[in-house]
Short mmCIF file of C-alpha atoms in Angstrom, two decimals:
data_model
loop_
_atom_site.label_atom_id
_atom_site.label_comp_id
_atom_site.label_asym_id
_atom_site.label_seq_id
_atom_site.Cartn_x
_atom_site.Cartn_y
_atom_site.Cartn_z
CA MET A 1 -63.10 -52.34 -39.75
CA LYS A 2 -61.20 -51.68 -37.16
CA VAL A 3 -58.22 -51.40 -38.95
CA TYR A 4 -59.59 -49.14 -41.15
CA GLN A 5 -60.59 -46.72 -38.39
CA VAL A 6 -56.90 -46.76 -36.65
CA VAL A 7 -55.38 -45.69 -40.17
CA LEU A 8 -57.87 -42.80 -40.02
CA ILE A 9 -57.05 -41.77 -37.02
CA ALA A 10 -53.25 -42.13 -37.70
CA LEU A 11 -54.19 -39.89 -41.37
CA LEU A 12 -56.21 -36.90 -39.46
CA LEU A 13 -53.19 -36.84 -36.83
CA MET A 14 -50.65 -36.08 -39.20
CA SER A 15 -53.06 -33.66 -40.54
CA CYS A 16 -53.60 -31.78 -37.45
CA SER A 17 -49.95 -31.88 -36.68
CA GLY A 18 -49.33 -29.96 -40.30
CA LYS A 19 -51.60 -27.39 -39.41
CA LYS A 20 -50.23 -26.52 -36.25
CA ASP A 21 -46.56 -26.40 -38.07
CA ALA A 22 -47.69 -24.48 -40.35
CA ASN A 23 -49.72 -21.98 -38.08
CA GLU A 24 -47.01 -21.90 -35.37
CA THR A 25 -46.43 -18.57 -34.68
CA ILE A 26 -42.36 -16.80 -34.24
CA ARG A 27 -42.41 -16.42 -30.90
CA PRO A 28 -40.22 -12.90 -29.63
CA VAL A 29 -37.58 -13.83 -26.30
CA PHE A 30 -35.48 -11.81 -24.55
CA TYR A 31 -32.80 -13.12 -24.09
CA GLN A 32 -28.10 -12.83 -22.94
CA LYS A 33 -25.21 -13.02 -24.49
CA VAL A 34 -23.10 -14.79 -22.94
CA GLU A 35 -19.71 -13.52 -21.76
CA LYS A 36 -17.67 -14.28 -18.82
CA THR A 37 -17.26 -11.31 -16.56
CA THR A 38 -15.11 -11.11 -13.61
CA THR A 39 -16.40 -11.17 -10.37
CA SER A 40 -14.93 -10.17 -6.78
CA GLN A 41 -14.57 -11.96 -3.63
CA ASN A 42 -13.61 -10.07 -0.35
CA ARG A 43 -10.70 -12.66 1.30
CA SER A 44 -9.12 -12.62 5.00
CA PHE A 45 -5.62 -12.41 5.17
CA SER A 46 -3.92 -12.54 8.52
CA GLY A 47 -0.51 -9.23 8.96
CA VAL A 48 1.60 -7.58 11.55
CA SER A 49 1.25 -3.40 11.58
CA GLN A 50 4.80 -1.57 11.53
CA ALA A 51 6.37 2.12 11.43
CA ALA A 52 6.36 3.02 7.63
CA LYS A 53 9.14 5.47 9.17
CA GLU A 54 11.69 4.00 11.27
CA ALA A 55 15.19 5.27 13.01
CA LYS A 56 18.15 3.81 14.91
CA LEU A 57 18.86 6.28 17.16
CA SER A 58 22.17 6.80 18.16
CA PHE A 59 25.50 9.39 19.35
CA LYS A 60 26.63 11.20 17.23
CA VAL A 61 29.98 10.81 19.74
CA GLY A 62 31.13 8.97 22.09
CA GLY A 63 30.83 8.72 26.14
CA THR A 64 29.27 7.70 28.91
CA ILE A 65 25.05 7.45 28.84
CA ASP A 66 23.83 9.39 32.03
CA GLN A 67 20.81 9.21 31.49
CA LEU A 68 17.94 7.29 29.22
CA ASN A 69 14.66 8.96 29.56
CA VAL A 70 12.33 6.65 28.31
CA GLU A 71 10.76 3.36 28.27
CA LEU A 72 9.85 0.59 26.01
CA GLY A 73 6.66 1.78 24.45
CA ASP A 74 7.01 5.15 25.73
CA VAL A 75 5.57 7.69 23.45
CA VAL A 76 7.39 10.20 22.35
CA LYS A 77 7.38 14.11 20.39
CA LYS A 78 9.79 15.53 18.24
CA GLY A 79 12.50 17.20 20.40
CA THR A 80 11.72 15.71 23.09
CA VAL A 81 15.41 14.30 24.41
CA ILE A 82 15.78 10.46 24.31
CA ALA A 83 18.85 10.12 26.10
CA SER A 84 22.14 12.26 27.05
CA LEU A 85 25.81 11.24 27.71
CA ASP A 86 27.79 12.77 30.77
CA THR A 87 29.25 16.43 28.89
CA SER A 88 31.69 16.70 32.00
CA ASP A 89 35.05 16.13 28.88
CA TYR A 90 32.67 18.24 26.40
CA LEU A 91 32.27 20.78 28.72
CA ILE A 92 35.69 21.22 29.29
CA ASN A 93 37.06 21.75 25.59
CA TYR A 94 34.24 24.35 25.14
CA ASN A 95 35.52 26.33 27.92
CA LYS A 96 38.54 25.82 26.71
CA ALA A 97 37.56 26.44 22.82
CA ILE A 98 36.24 30.09 24.57
CA LEU A 99 39.24 31.16 26.49
CA SER A 100 41.19 30.17 22.76
CA LEU A 101 38.55 32.66 20.85
CA ARG A 102 38.87 35.64 23.43
CA ASN A 103 42.89 35.21 23.98
CA ALA A 104 42.83 34.81 19.81
CA GLU A 105 40.66 38.40 20.31
CA VAL A 106 42.68 40.16 22.53
CA GLN A 107 46.23 39.68 20.13
CA TYR A 108 43.42 40.61 17.11
CA SER A 109 42.67 44.42 18.78
CA ALA A 110 46.08 44.61 19.54
CA ALA A 111 47.77 44.24 16.15
CA HIS A 112 44.87 45.58 14.88
CA SER A 113 45.73 49.01 16.46
CA GLY A 114 49.47 48.11 15.44
CA PHE A 115 48.68 48.05 12.28
CA GLN A 116 46.73 51.01 12.00
CA ARG A 117 48.85 53.15 13.86
CA VAL A 118 51.92 52.07 11.28
CA GLU A 119 49.60 52.74 8.68
CA LYS A 120 49.43 56.42 9.11
CA LEU A 121 53.01 56.58 9.16
CA TYR A 122 53.64 55.12 6.69
CA ALA A 123 51.06 56.97 5.14
CA GLY A 124 53.26 60.01 6.20
CA ASN A 125 56.72 58.83 4.65
CA ASN A 126 56.77 57.85 9.06
CA ALA A 127 57.34 53.93 9.25
CA SER A 128 59.17 51.87 6.68
CA LEU A 129 57.98 49.83 4.00
CA THR A 130 59.49 46.80 6.32
CA ASP A 131 57.73 47.68 9.28
CA TYR A 132 54.44 48.11 7.55
CA GLU A 133 55.08 44.73 6.23
CA LYS A 134 56.12 43.50 9.20
CA SER A 135 52.61 45.05 11.12
CA LYS A 136 50.57 43.99 8.19
CA ALA A 137 51.53 40.42 8.74
CA GLN A 138 50.76 40.17 12.27
CA PHE A 139 47.53 42.25 11.96
CA GLU A 140 46.44 38.89 9.16
CA SER A 141 47.81 36.43 11.46
CA ALA A 142 46.39 37.32 14.40
CA GLU A 143 42.42 37.35 11.85
CA ALA A 144 43.63 33.90 10.93
CA MET A 145 43.82 33.01 15.00
CA VAL A 146 40.62 34.29 15.68
CA LYS A 147 38.66 32.52 12.70
CA THR A 148 40.16 29.18 13.83
CA ALA A 149 39.21 29.55 17.31
CA GLN A 150 35.58 30.79 16.18
CA SER A 151 35.61 27.11 14.23
CA GLN A 152 36.26 25.53 17.49
CA VAL A 153 34.11 27.10 19.41
CA LYS A 154 31.53 25.77 16.97
CA ALA A 155 33.28 22.05 16.93
CA ALA A 156 33.22 22.28 20.46
CA LYS A 157 29.64 23.53 20.78
CA ASN A 158 28.61 20.89 18.74
CA GLN A 159 30.35 18.37 20.56
CA LEU A 160 28.65 19.36 23.72
CA ASP A 161 24.91 19.01 21.56
CA TYR A 162 25.33 15.91 20.29
CA THR A 163 26.14 14.59 23.78
CA ARG A 164 21.61 14.63 23.63
CA LEU A 165 19.59 12.47 21.91
CA VAL A 166 16.17 14.13 20.25
CA ALA A 167 13.32 12.52 18.66
CA PRO A 168 13.51 13.60 14.93
CA PHE A 169 10.09 12.78 14.62
CA ASP A 170 6.59 12.51 16.67
CA GLY A 171 6.93 8.60 17.62
CA THR A 172 7.08 5.65 20.88
CA ILE A 173 10.18 3.61 21.56
CA SER A 174 10.44 0.45 19.93
CA ALA A 175 13.29 -1.36 20.94
CA ILE A 176 15.86 0.49 24.24
CA LEU A 177 19.51 -1.34 22.86
CA ALA A 178 21.80 -0.15 26.06
CA ASP A 179 21.46 1.27 29.33
CA GLU A 180 22.47 4.38 31.99
CA ASN A 181 25.99 4.33 32.94
CA GLU A 182 27.47 2.21 29.68
CA MET A 183 29.76 3.32 27.56
CA THR A 184 28.69 3.91 24.26
CA SER A 185 30.64 5.04 20.47
CA ALA A 186 29.72 7.03 17.81
CA GLY A 187 27.41 5.88 15.55
CA ARG A 188 26.28 2.84 18.16
CA PRO A 189 22.01 2.42 18.07
CA ILE A 190 20.59 3.41 21.08
CA VAL A 191 16.80 3.08 20.47
CA VAL A 192 15.12 1.99 17.92
CA PHE A 193 12.42 5.27 17.32
CA SER A 194 8.94 4.31 14.69
CA SER A 195 6.44 7.28 13.79
CA THR A 196 2.93 6.56 14.72
CA SER A 197 2.08 8.82 12.51
CA ASN A 198 2.37 6.48 9.48
CA ILE A 199 1.33 3.17 10.21
CA GLU A 200 1.37 0.14 7.59
CA VAL A 201 0.47 -3.38 8.00
CA LYS A 202 2.63 -5.98 6.22
CA THR A 203 0.81 -8.80 4.90
CA SER A 204 1.51 -11.87 2.44
CA ILE A 205 -0.45 -13.34 -0.47
CA PRO A 206 -0.35 -16.53 -1.93
CA GLU A 207 1.04 -16.99 -5.03
CA ASN A 208 -2.59 -18.41 -6.75
CA MET A 209 -4.28 -14.83 -5.47
CA ILE A 210 -1.31 -12.28 -6.54
CA ASN A 211 -2.51 -11.13 -9.68
CA GLN A 212 -5.42 -10.93 -8.26
CA ILE A 213 -4.45 -7.19 -6.14
CA GLU A 214 -3.27 -3.81 -7.24
CA LYS A 215 -1.22 -1.50 -6.16
CA GLY A 216 -3.48 1.37 -4.73
CA GLN A 217 -6.55 -1.36 -4.03
CA LEU A 218 -8.78 -0.53 -1.01
CA VAL A 219 -8.93 -3.14 1.74
CA THR A 220 -10.56 -2.27 4.92
CA VAL A 221 -8.01 -3.53 8.61
CA SER A 222 -9.12 -4.78 11.89
CA PHE A 223 -6.87 -4.80 15.51
CA ILE A 224 -7.67 -7.63 18.35
CA THR A 225 -6.72 -4.76 20.60
CA LEU A 226 -9.04 -1.99 18.54
CA PRO A 227 -12.24 -3.76 19.36
CA GLY A 228 -14.97 -1.83 16.89
CA GLU A 229 -12.60 -0.13 14.63
CA SER A 230 -11.86 -0.65 11.25
CA PHE A 231 -9.60 1.29 9.26
CA GLN A 232 -9.18 1.88 5.63
CA GLY A 233 -5.61 0.96 4.47
CA MET A 234 -4.64 0.74 0.16
CA VAL A 235 -2.19 -1.68 -1.25
CA ASN A 236 0.67 0.32 -0.85
CA GLU A 237 3.84 -2.44 -2.00
CA ILE A 238 3.59 -5.38 -3.89
CA SER A 239 7.11 -7.77 -3.80
CA PRO A 240 7.50 -9.05 -7.23
CA GLY A 241 10.03 -11.59 -4.95
CA THR A 242 8.23 -14.62 -2.43
CA GLN A 243 8.31 -14.99 0.85
CA GLY A 244 8.50 -18.60 2.62
CA ALA A 245 5.99 -21.39 1.12
CA SER A 246 5.26 -19.71 -1.96
CA SER A 247 3.69 -16.47 -0.54
CA TYR A 248 4.34 -12.66 -1.92
CA PRO A 249 4.95 -9.56 1.05
CA VAL A 250 2.47 -6.76 0.43
CA ILE A 251 2.15 -3.77 2.38
CA ILE A 252 -0.52 -2.38 3.53
CA GLN A 253 -0.76 1.62 4.14
CA ILE A 254 -3.31 2.92 6.77
CA SER A 255 -4.70 5.90 5.26
CA GLU A 256 -6.13 7.79 9.12
CA PRO A 257 -3.90 6.03 12.03
CA SER A 258 -5.92 6.27 15.27
CA THR A 259 -3.61 6.92 18.60
CA GLY A 260 -4.12 3.66 20.26
CA LEU A 261 -2.38 2.01 16.89
CA LEU A 262 0.74 0.94 17.01
CA PRO A 263 3.99 -1.56 15.74
CA GLY A 264 3.44 -4.88 15.98
CA MET A 265 -0.30 -5.12 16.59
CA THR A 266 -2.12 -8.76 14.76
CA GLY A 267 -4.51 -6.92 12.38
CA ASN A 268 -6.82 -8.94 10.14
CA ILE A 269 -7.32 -7.38 6.03
CA GLN A 270 -10.44 -7.43 3.84
CA ILE A 271 -8.91 -7.46 0.71
CA PRO A 272 -11.42 -7.98 -2.59
CA LEU A 273 -9.78 -10.03 -4.97
CA HIS A 274 -10.47 -9.37 -8.93
CA GLU A 275 -10.70 -12.63 -10.14
CA ASP A 276 -8.54 -12.66 -14.09
CA LYS A 277 -11.37 -11.91 -16.95
CA ALA A 278 -9.60 -15.06 -19.73
CA HIS A 279 -10.43 -17.01 -15.73
CA GLY A 280 -13.83 -15.20 -14.86
CA THR A 281 -17.32 -16.65 -14.24
CA ILE A 282 -19.98 -17.20 -17.36
CA ILE A 283 -23.59 -15.76 -14.97
CA VAL A 284 -26.78 -17.20 -15.94
CA ALA A 285 -30.27 -15.36 -15.29
CA PRO A 286 -31.78 -17.51 -12.78
CA ASP A 287 -34.80 -17.92 -14.92
CA ALA A 288 -32.91 -18.80 -17.91
CA ILE A 289 -32.33 -22.12 -15.92
CA SER A 290 -35.13 -25.89 -16.37
CA HIS A 291 -33.95 -28.99 -14.93
CA ASP A 292 -35.78 -32.08 -16.28
CA GLN A 293 -34.65 -36.08 -15.91
CA ASP A 294 -31.37 -34.69 -17.80
CA GLY A 295 -30.45 -32.44 -14.86
CA ASP A 296 -30.66 -28.58 -14.99
CA PHE A 297 -30.64 -27.06 -18.89
CA VAL A 298 -31.24 -23.58 -20.84
CA PHE A 299 -32.15 -23.26 -24.26
CA LEU A 300 -29.74 -21.41 -26.67
CA ALA A 301 -31.09 -19.32 -29.78
CA ASP A 302 -28.99 -20.62 -32.80
CA LYS A 303 -29.34 -18.77 -36.24
CA SER A 304 -31.44 -19.75 -38.53
CA ASN A 305 -31.39 -18.97 -42.59
CA GLU A 306 -33.99 -16.95 -42.05
CA PRO A 307 -32.90 -12.89 -41.69
CA GLY A 308 -33.21 -12.32 -37.92
CA LEU A 309 -34.08 -15.65 -36.87
CA TYR A 310 -33.22 -18.54 -35.07
CA VAL A 311 -33.97 -22.06 -33.44
CA VAL A 312 -33.50 -23.06 -30.23
CA THR A 313 -31.79 -25.67 -28.76
CA LYS A 314 -31.73 -27.29 -25.79
CA ARG A 315 -27.64 -27.54 -23.56
CA VAL A 316 -27.05 -29.33 -20.45
CA VAL A 317 -25.39 -27.28 -17.98
CA ASN A 318 -23.42 -27.73 -14.77
CA LEU A 319 -24.28 -24.53 -11.83
CA GLY A 320 -22.24 -23.41 -9.56
CA ASP A 321 -22.86 -20.87 -7.20
CA LEU A 322 -26.38 -18.81 -7.27
CA THR A 323 -25.32 -14.89 -6.95
CA SER A 324 -26.78 -11.74 -6.78
CA SER A 325 -26.64 -11.45 -10.16
CA GLY A 326 -27.45 -15.38 -10.93
CA TYR A 327 -25.86 -18.83 -11.36
CA GLU A 328 -22.63 -19.51 -11.69
CA VAL A 329 -22.36 -21.95 -14.91
CA THR A 330 -19.16 -23.85 -14.55
CA ASN A 331 -19.46 -26.58 -17.56
CA GLY A 332 -21.58 -25.94 -20.48
CA LEU A 333 -21.75 -22.32 -22.41
CA LYS A 334 -19.13 -20.28 -24.03
CA ASP A 335 -18.35 -16.66 -25.02
CA GLY A 336 -20.07 -15.87 -27.44
CA GLU A 337 -23.78 -18.38 -27.14
CA ILE A 338 -27.49 -16.36 -26.66
CA VAL A 339 -29.04 -17.86 -23.90
CA ILE A 340 -33.08 -17.67 -23.72
CA THR A 341 -33.79 -15.67 -20.21
CA ALA A 342 -37.50 -15.19 -20.38
CA GLY A 343 -40.82 -17.49 -21.57
CA ILE A 344 -39.17 -20.75 -21.17
CA ARG A 345 -42.18 -22.86 -21.14
CA PHE A 346 -43.46 -22.20 -23.99
CA LEU A 347 -40.47 -23.43 -26.07
CA TYR A 348 -38.86 -26.16 -27.59
CA GLU A 349 -35.74 -28.14 -29.83
CA GLY A 350 -36.37 -26.20 -33.33
CA ARG A 351 -39.08 -23.93 -32.34
CA THR A 352 -38.00 -20.54 -34.20
CA VAL A 353 -37.76 -17.50 -31.99
CA LYS A 354 -37.40 -14.27 -32.62
CA LEU A 355 -34.78 -12.03 -30.16
CA ILE A 356 -35.98 -9.14 -27.92
CA ASP A 357 -33.66 -6.72 -26.71
CA GLN A 358 -34.85 -6.43 -23.29
CA ALA A 359 -33.18 -3.15 -22.13
CA LYS A 360 -36.45 -1.72 -25.07
#
């Protein structure tokens, strides 16, 4: 009798189970298609500010440095006299050139008057051709002497002007390479002059991150000596060659530097690093994640033999960080797979579902 009861109960259960499968509704579910996405994460790098434009200023002539009008760190306006040489010898040469010009002009005036007189006589047949040509030659020679003297005056004036070293643009004195009363030669640097209107920051990026930044990318720069201030910068140059231990020099152009920002200041650069698409991250909605004795898992929707219908399968996954968009999945999913994102508690492996676009 007991055996009969057990068999009867088993048959009833099988009958109920078959009835459930036959009457089970096809559950609509929301989903997302697995796709690697690029993420952007700010990374901090240190750098040092430098002038985008820098010049070693030197005299065009040699001599004794008479005055050095600047000190290290001075901010100088365009046209300011930075240093000057002793002008004694150059002033003497200039005055000599002026005197030579005046003498040449006197000779020119006399030769011109003489030529005009002989020219009139020759026109009236009262002077010979020889006298005419001689007078004309004297006039042309005097004229050439005036032009030569004028050139000498101009050259002497330039030499005199070259004894003044003038700032070519607004900037700051970043180095002084000579002293007053010191002899210097033409072309020898006297000061290093840096622009204050164009400041850039030089930093180094490790080789494993260099492909995650690009020219023209915007960054944020702050400086220890300028607390409370931050500056917008732009990646202006990425060197193709390494520097030191497998790092690449990168130049950041500061968009609007303040008057307090000077070359040589240590800065902190916040650069958004864009992850390579090929090595991107898979992000899954938090509602898609479940947990059981096997660990974290998701339900996937695999195509069935019936058009428009899918079969549920379970997939254990490894999770990374929780971001604002969802969980990072570091292992267990690949591009193109379909993850069910809602109604998880009603699902089990083998259940038939229909996909619904969440946007609808």
